Coordinates of C-alpha atoms in Angstrom, one line a residue:
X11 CA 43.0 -30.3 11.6
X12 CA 43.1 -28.6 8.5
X13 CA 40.2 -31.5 6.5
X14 CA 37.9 -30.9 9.9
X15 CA 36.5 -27.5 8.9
X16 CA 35.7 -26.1 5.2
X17 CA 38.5 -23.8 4.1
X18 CA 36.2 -20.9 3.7
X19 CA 35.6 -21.0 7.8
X20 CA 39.7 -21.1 8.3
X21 CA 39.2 -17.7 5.7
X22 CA 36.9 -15.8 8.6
X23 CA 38.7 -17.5 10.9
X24 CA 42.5 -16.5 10.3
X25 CA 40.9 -13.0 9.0
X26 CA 40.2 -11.9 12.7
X27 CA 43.7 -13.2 13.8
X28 CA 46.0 -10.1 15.0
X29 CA 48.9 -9.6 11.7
X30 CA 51.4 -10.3 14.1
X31 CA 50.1 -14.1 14.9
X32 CA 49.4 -15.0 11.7
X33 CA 53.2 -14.3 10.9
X34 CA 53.9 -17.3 13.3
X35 CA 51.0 -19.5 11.9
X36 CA 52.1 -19.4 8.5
X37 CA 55.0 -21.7 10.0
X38 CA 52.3 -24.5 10.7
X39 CA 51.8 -26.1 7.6
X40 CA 52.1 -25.5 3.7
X41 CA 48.5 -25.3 3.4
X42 CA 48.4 -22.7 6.5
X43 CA 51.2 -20.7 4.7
X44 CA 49.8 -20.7 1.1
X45 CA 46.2 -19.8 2.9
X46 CA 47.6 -16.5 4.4
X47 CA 49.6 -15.4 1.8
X48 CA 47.4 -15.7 -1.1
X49 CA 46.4 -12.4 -2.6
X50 CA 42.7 -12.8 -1.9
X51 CA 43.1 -13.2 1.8
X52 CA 45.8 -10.4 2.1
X53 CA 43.3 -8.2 1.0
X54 CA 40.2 -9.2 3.3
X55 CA 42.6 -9.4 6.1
X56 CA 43.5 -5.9 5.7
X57 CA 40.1 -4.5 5.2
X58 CA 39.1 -6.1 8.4
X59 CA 42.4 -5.0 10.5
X60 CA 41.4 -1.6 9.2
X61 CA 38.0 -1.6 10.5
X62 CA 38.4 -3.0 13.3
X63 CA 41.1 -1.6 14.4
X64 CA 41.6 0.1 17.7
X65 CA 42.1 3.9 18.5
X66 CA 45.4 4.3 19.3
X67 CA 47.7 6.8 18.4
X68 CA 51.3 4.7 17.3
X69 CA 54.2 6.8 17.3
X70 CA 57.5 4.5 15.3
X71 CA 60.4 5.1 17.5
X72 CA 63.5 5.4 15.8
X73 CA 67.2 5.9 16.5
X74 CA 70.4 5.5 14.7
X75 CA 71.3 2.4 15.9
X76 CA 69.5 -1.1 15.7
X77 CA 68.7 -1.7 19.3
X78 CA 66.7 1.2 20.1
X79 CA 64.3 1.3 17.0
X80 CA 60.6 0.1 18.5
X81 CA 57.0 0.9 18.1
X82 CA 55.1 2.6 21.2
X83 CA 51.2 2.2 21.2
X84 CA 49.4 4.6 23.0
X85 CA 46.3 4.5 23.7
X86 CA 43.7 8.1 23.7
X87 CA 41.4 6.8 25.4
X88 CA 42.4 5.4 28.5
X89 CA 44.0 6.7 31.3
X90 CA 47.3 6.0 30.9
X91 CA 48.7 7.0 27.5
X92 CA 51.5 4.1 27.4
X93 CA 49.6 0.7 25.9
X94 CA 52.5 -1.3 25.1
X95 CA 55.6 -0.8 22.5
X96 CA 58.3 -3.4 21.2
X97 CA 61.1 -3.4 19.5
X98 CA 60.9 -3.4 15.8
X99 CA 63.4 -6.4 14.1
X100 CA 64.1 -5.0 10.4
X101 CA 65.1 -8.0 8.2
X102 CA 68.2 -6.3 6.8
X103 CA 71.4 -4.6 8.5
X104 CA 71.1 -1.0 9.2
X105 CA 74.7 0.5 8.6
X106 CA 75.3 4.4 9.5
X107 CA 71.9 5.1 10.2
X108 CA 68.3 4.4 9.2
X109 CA 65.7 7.0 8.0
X110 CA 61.9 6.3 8.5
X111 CA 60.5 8.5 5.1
X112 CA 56.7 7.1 5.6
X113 CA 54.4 4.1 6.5
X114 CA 51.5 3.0 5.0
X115 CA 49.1 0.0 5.1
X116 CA 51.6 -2.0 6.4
X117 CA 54.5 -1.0 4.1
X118 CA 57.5 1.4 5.3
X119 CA 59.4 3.3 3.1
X120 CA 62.8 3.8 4.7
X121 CA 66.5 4.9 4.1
X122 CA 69.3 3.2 5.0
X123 CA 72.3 5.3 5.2
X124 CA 76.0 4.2 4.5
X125 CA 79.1 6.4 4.9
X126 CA 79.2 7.1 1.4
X127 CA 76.0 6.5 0.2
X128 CA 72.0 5.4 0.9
X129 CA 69.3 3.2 -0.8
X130 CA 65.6 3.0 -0.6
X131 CA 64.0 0.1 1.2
X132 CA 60.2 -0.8 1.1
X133 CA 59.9 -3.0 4.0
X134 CA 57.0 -5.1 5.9
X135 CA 58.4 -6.0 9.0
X136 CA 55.1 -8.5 10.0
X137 CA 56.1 -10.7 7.0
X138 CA 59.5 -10.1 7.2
X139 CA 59.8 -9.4 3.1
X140 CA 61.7 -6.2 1.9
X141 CA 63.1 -4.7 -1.2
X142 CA 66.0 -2.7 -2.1
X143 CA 65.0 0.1 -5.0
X144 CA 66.9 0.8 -7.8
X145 CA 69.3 3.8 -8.1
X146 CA 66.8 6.7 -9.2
X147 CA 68.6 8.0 -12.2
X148 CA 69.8 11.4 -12.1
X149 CA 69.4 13.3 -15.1
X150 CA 71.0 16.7 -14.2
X151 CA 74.7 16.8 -15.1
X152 CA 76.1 18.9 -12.0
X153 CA 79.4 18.6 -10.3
X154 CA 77.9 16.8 -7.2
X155 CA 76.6 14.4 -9.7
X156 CA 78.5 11.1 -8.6
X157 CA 77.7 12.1 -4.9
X158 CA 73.7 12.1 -5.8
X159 CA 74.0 9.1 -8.0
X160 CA 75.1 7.2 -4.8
X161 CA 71.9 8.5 -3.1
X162 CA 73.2 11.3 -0.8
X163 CA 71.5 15.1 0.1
X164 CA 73.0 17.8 -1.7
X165 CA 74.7 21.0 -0.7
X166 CA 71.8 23.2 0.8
X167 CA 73.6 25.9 -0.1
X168 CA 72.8 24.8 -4.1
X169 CA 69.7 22.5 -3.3
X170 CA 67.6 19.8 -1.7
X171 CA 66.0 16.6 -2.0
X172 CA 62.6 15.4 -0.7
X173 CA 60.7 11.9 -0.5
X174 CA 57.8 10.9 0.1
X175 CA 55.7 7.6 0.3
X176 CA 52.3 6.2 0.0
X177 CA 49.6 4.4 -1.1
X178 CA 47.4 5.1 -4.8
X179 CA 44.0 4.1 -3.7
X180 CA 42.5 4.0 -7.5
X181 CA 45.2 1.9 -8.9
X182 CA 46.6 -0.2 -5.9
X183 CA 49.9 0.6 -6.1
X184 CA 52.3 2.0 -3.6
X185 CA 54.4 4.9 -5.0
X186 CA 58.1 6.3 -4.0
X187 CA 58.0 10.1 -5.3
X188 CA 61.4 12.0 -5.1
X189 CA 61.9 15.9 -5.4
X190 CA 65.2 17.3 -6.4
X191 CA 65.5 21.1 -6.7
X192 CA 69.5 21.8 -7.5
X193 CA 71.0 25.4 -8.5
X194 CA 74.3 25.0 -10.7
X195 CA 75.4 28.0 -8.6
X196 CA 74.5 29.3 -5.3
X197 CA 72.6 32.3 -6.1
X198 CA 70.6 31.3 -9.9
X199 CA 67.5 32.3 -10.0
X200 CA 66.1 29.4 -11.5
X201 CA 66.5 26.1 -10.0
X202 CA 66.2 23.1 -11.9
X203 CA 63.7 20.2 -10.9
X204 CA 63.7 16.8 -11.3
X205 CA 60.6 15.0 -10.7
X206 CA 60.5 11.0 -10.1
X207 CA 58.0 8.6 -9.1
X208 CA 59.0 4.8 -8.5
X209 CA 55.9 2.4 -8.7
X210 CA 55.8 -0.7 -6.8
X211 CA 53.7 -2.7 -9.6
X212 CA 56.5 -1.9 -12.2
X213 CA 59.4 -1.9 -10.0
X214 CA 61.2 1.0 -11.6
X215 CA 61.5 4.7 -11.2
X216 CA 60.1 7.1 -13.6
X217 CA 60.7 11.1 -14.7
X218 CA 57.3 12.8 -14.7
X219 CA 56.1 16.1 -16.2
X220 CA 54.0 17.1 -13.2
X221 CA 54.1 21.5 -12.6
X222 CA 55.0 22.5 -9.3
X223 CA 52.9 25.5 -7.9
X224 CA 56.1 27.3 -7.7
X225 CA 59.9 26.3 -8.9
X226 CA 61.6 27.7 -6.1
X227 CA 61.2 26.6 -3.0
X228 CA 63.5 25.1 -0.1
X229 CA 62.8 21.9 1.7
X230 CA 65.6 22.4 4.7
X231 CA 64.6 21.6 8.0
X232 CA 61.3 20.2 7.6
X233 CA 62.0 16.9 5.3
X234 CA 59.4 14.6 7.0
X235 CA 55.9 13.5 5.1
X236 CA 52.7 13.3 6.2
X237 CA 50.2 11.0 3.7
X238 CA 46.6 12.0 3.8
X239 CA 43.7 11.5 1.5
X240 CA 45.8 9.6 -1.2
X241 CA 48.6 12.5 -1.2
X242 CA 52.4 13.7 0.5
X243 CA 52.6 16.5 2.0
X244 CA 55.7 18.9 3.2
X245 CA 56.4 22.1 4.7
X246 CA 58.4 23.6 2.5
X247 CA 59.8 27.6 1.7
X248 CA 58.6 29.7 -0.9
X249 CA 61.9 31.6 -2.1
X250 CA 60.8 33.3 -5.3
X251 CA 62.4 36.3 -6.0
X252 CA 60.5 39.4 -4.8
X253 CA 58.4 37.5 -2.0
X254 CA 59.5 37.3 0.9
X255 CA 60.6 33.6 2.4
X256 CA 57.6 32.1 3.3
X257 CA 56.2 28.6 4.7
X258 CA 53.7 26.6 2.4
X259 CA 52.5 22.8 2.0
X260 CA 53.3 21.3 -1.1
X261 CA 51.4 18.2 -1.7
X262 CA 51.3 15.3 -4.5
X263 CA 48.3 13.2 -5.4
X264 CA 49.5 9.7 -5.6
X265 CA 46.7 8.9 -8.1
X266 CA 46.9 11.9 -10.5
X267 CA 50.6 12.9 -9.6
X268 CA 49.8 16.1 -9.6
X269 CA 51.3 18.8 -7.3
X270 CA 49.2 21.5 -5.2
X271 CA 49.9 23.9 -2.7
X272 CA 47.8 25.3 0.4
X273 CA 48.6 28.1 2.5
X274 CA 49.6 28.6 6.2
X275 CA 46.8 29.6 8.3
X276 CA 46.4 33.8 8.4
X277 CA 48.4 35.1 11.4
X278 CA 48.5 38.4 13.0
X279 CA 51.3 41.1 11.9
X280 CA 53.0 40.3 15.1
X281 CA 53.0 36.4 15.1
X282 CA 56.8 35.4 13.7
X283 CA 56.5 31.4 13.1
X284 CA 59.7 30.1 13.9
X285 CA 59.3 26.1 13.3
X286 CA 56.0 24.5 12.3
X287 CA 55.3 20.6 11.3
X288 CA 52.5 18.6 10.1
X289 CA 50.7 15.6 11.7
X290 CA 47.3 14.1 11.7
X291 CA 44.5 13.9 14.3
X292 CA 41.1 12.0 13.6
X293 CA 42.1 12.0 9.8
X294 CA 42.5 15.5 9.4
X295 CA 45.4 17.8 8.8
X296 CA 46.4 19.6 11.2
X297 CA 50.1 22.4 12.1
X298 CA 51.9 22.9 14.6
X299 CA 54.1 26.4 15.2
X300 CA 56.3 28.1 17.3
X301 CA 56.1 31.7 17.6
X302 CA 59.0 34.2 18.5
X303 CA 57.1 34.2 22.0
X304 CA 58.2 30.9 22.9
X305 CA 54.3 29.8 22.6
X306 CA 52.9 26.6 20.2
X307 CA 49.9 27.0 18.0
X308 CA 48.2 24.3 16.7
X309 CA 45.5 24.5 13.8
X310 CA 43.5 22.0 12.4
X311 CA 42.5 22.0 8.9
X312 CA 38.2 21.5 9.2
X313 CA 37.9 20.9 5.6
X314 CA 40.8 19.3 3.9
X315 CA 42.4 21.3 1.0
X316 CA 40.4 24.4 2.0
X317 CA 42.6 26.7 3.2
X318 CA 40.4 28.8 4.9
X319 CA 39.2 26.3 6.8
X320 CA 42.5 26.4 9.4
X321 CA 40.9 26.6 12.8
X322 CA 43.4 26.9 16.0
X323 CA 42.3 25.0 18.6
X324 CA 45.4 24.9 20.5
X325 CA 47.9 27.5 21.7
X326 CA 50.3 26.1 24.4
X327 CA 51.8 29.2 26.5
X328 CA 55.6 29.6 27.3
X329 CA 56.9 26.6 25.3
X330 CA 58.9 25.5 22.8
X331 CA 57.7 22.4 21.5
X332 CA 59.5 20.1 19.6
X333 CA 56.7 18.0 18.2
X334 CA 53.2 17.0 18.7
X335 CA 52.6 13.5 19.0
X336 CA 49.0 13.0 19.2
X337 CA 45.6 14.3 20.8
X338 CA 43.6 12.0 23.1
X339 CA 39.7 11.9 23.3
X340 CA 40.0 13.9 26.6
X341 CA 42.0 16.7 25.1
X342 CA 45.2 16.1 26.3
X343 CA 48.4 16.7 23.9
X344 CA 50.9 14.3 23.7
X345 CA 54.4 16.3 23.3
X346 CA 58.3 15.9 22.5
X347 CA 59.4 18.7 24.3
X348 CA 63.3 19.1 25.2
X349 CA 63.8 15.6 24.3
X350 CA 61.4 14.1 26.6
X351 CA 57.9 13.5 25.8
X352 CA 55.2 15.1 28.1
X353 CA 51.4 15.3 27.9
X354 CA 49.3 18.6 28.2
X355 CA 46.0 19.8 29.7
X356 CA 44.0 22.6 27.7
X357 CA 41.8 23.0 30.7
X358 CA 44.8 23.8 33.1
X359 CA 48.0 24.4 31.0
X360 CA 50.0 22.1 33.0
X361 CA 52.4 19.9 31.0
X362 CA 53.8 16.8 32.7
X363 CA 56.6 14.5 32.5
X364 CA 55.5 11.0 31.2
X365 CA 57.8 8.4 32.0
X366 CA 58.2 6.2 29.3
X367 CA 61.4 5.1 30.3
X368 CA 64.0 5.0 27.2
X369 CA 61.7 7.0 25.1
X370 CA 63.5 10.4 24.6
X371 CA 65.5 11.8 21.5
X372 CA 65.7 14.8 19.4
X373 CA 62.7 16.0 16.7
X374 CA 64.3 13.3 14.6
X375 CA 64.1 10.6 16.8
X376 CA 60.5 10.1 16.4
X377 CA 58.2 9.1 13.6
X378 CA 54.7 9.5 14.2
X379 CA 52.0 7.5 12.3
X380 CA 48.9 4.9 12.7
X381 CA 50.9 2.0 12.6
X382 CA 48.4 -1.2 11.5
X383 CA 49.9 -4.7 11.4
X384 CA 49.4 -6.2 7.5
X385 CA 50.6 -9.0 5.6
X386 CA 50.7 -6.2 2.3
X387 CA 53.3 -8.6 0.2
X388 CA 55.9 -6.9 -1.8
X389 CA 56.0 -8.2 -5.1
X390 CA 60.1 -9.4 -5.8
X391 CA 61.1 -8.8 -2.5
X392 CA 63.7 -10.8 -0.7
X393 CA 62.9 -12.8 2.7
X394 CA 59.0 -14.4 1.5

């Protein structure tokens, strides 16, 4: 079959094939197989997945045993906000638990917790390939030194430790970057940081010199990612001394490695945020807050990096919302609220139970991102 066309029509051919069935054809033949996999084709069959693609919002599912990690696909433009979902098969054994840190083109970043330690996995599920990072050195000499060696959080009362995930556009290279602020003792002044960026296309981790906007900050509670415009982003909590604890975004550019910070929208004297979290709607940033009045606020960032650009077009009366999943085209807000995820109408202010059957957790229990089906290889990895 293969000698009936030229191989450049089997190219635009298999190029418009979903990621997901070209995983099964590359068990046809050699030729099929060495087809899909090549470099070349990787690459156009990503830029077309990517253009083509459909407008969905995917939210990863994720829970801390095997079983009941799965993908939902919902759809914002239809009616019904449930497309379809499955169950995701990771090609290694998750232990204690499993940590979703980010997910790009294809690629998740993930940690897999043991009792007495964790590791860093890059992992494409489509292709089945993963690899297991090296140990990030740790270069301050503390007396939890042997328990962050083995990959494990430390005390919050002394410190904290941040990851984040994505893709450098100007080099091609997917990048690991971890942030470790420790204090020897509980009340120093002056934290030390330790700054390390793991790069896929030398597969080993690396101390940088980039500044941080400011040295003392706090990353509890609010340890998730969100990747935008080539850069991580966190919530994180200014605690210099003589400021009052406040809520910034610290970002790093995956091409420069360079840090930044923007600020919070500007509130009213009498708006207390309680809990906030970033996500992404129509590729732009956008916050979500609670206020002491039980109400949720959500702004969206107009011009990215341009702080005072933060427009609210949202705020969601007499409740507590635990995360915002997505916006449809018709307005509506998909919502984790008390462990159950419900979908609101601006026009009304009804929220309304959707039932999505075994989808319902905790804040943790979900990771939201475009999730796009690619055969991205992972150079070294195990299972190809």
């Amino acid at each position: 079959m293969w000698d009936h066309l030229p191989e450049e029509l089997w190219v635009h051919i298999f190029a418009r094939v979903p990621g997901r069935s070209l995983g099964r054809l590359r068990c046809v033949c050699k030729k099929w197989n060495s087809l899909i996999t090549s470099p070349g084709f990787v690459s156009l069959h990503s830029k077309t997945t990517f253009d083509n693609q459909p407008k969905w919002i995917r939210v990863l599912y994720r829970r801390n045993d095997n079983d009941s990690n799965g993908v939902m696909h919902l759809d914002i433009t239809d009616s019904s906000f449930l497309r379809r979902s499955w169950k995701i098969n990771w090609p290694f054994e998750i232990h204690y638990k499993l940590e979703i840190i980010g997910y790009c083109n294809g690629l998740f970043c993930v940690r897999n917790w043991y009792k007495q330690e964790s590791i860093i996995i890059l992992c494409n599920t489509l292709t089945r390939s993963f690899k297991m990072l090296p140990r990030a050195p740790i270069m301050v000499k503390c007396f939890v030194y042997k328990h962050l060696i083995a990959g494990l959080d430390p005390p919050k009362s002394h410190g904290s430790l941040i990851y984040g995930f994505g893709f450098d556009t100007k080099n091609s290279d997917f990048k690991v970057v971890r942030v470790l602020y420790w204090r020897e003792e509980v009340a120093a002044p002056n934290p030390i940081v330790e700054l390390m960026v793991y790069r896929l296309s030398t597969g080993c981790w690396e101390g940088i010199d980039a500044d941080l906007p400011w040295h003392d900050v706090s990353a509890e509670g609010s340890l998730e990612m969100v990747f935008l415009n080539s850069s991580v982003h966190w919530i994180v909590k200014d605690l210099r001394a003589g400021h009052c604890p406040s809520d910034l975004i610290l970002s790093f550019d995956l091409v420069y490695e360079k840090f930044s910070d923007m600020a919070f929208p500007v509130t009213s004297a009498r708006l207390v945020l309680q809990t906030s979290s970033l996500f992404v709607s129509e590729g732009l940033l956008c916050l979500s807050c609670n206020d002491l009045e039980c109400c949720c606020h959500i702004w969206v960032m107009e011009e990215y990096g341009m702080t005072d650009s933060w427009t609210q077009h949202y705020k969601i009366e007499n409740t507590w919302v635990d995360k915002v999943i997505g916006i449809r085209k018709s307005g509506d807000i998909l919502l984790l609220i008390f462990r159950e995820i419900s979908s609101y109408k601006p026009w009304d202010g009804v929220c309304k139970y959707e039932n999505f059957n075994f989808y319902r957790g905790t804040n943790e229990a979900f990771y939201v991102d475009s999730y796009v089906e690619n055969l991205a290889l992972i150079s070294g990895a195990n299972g190809l």
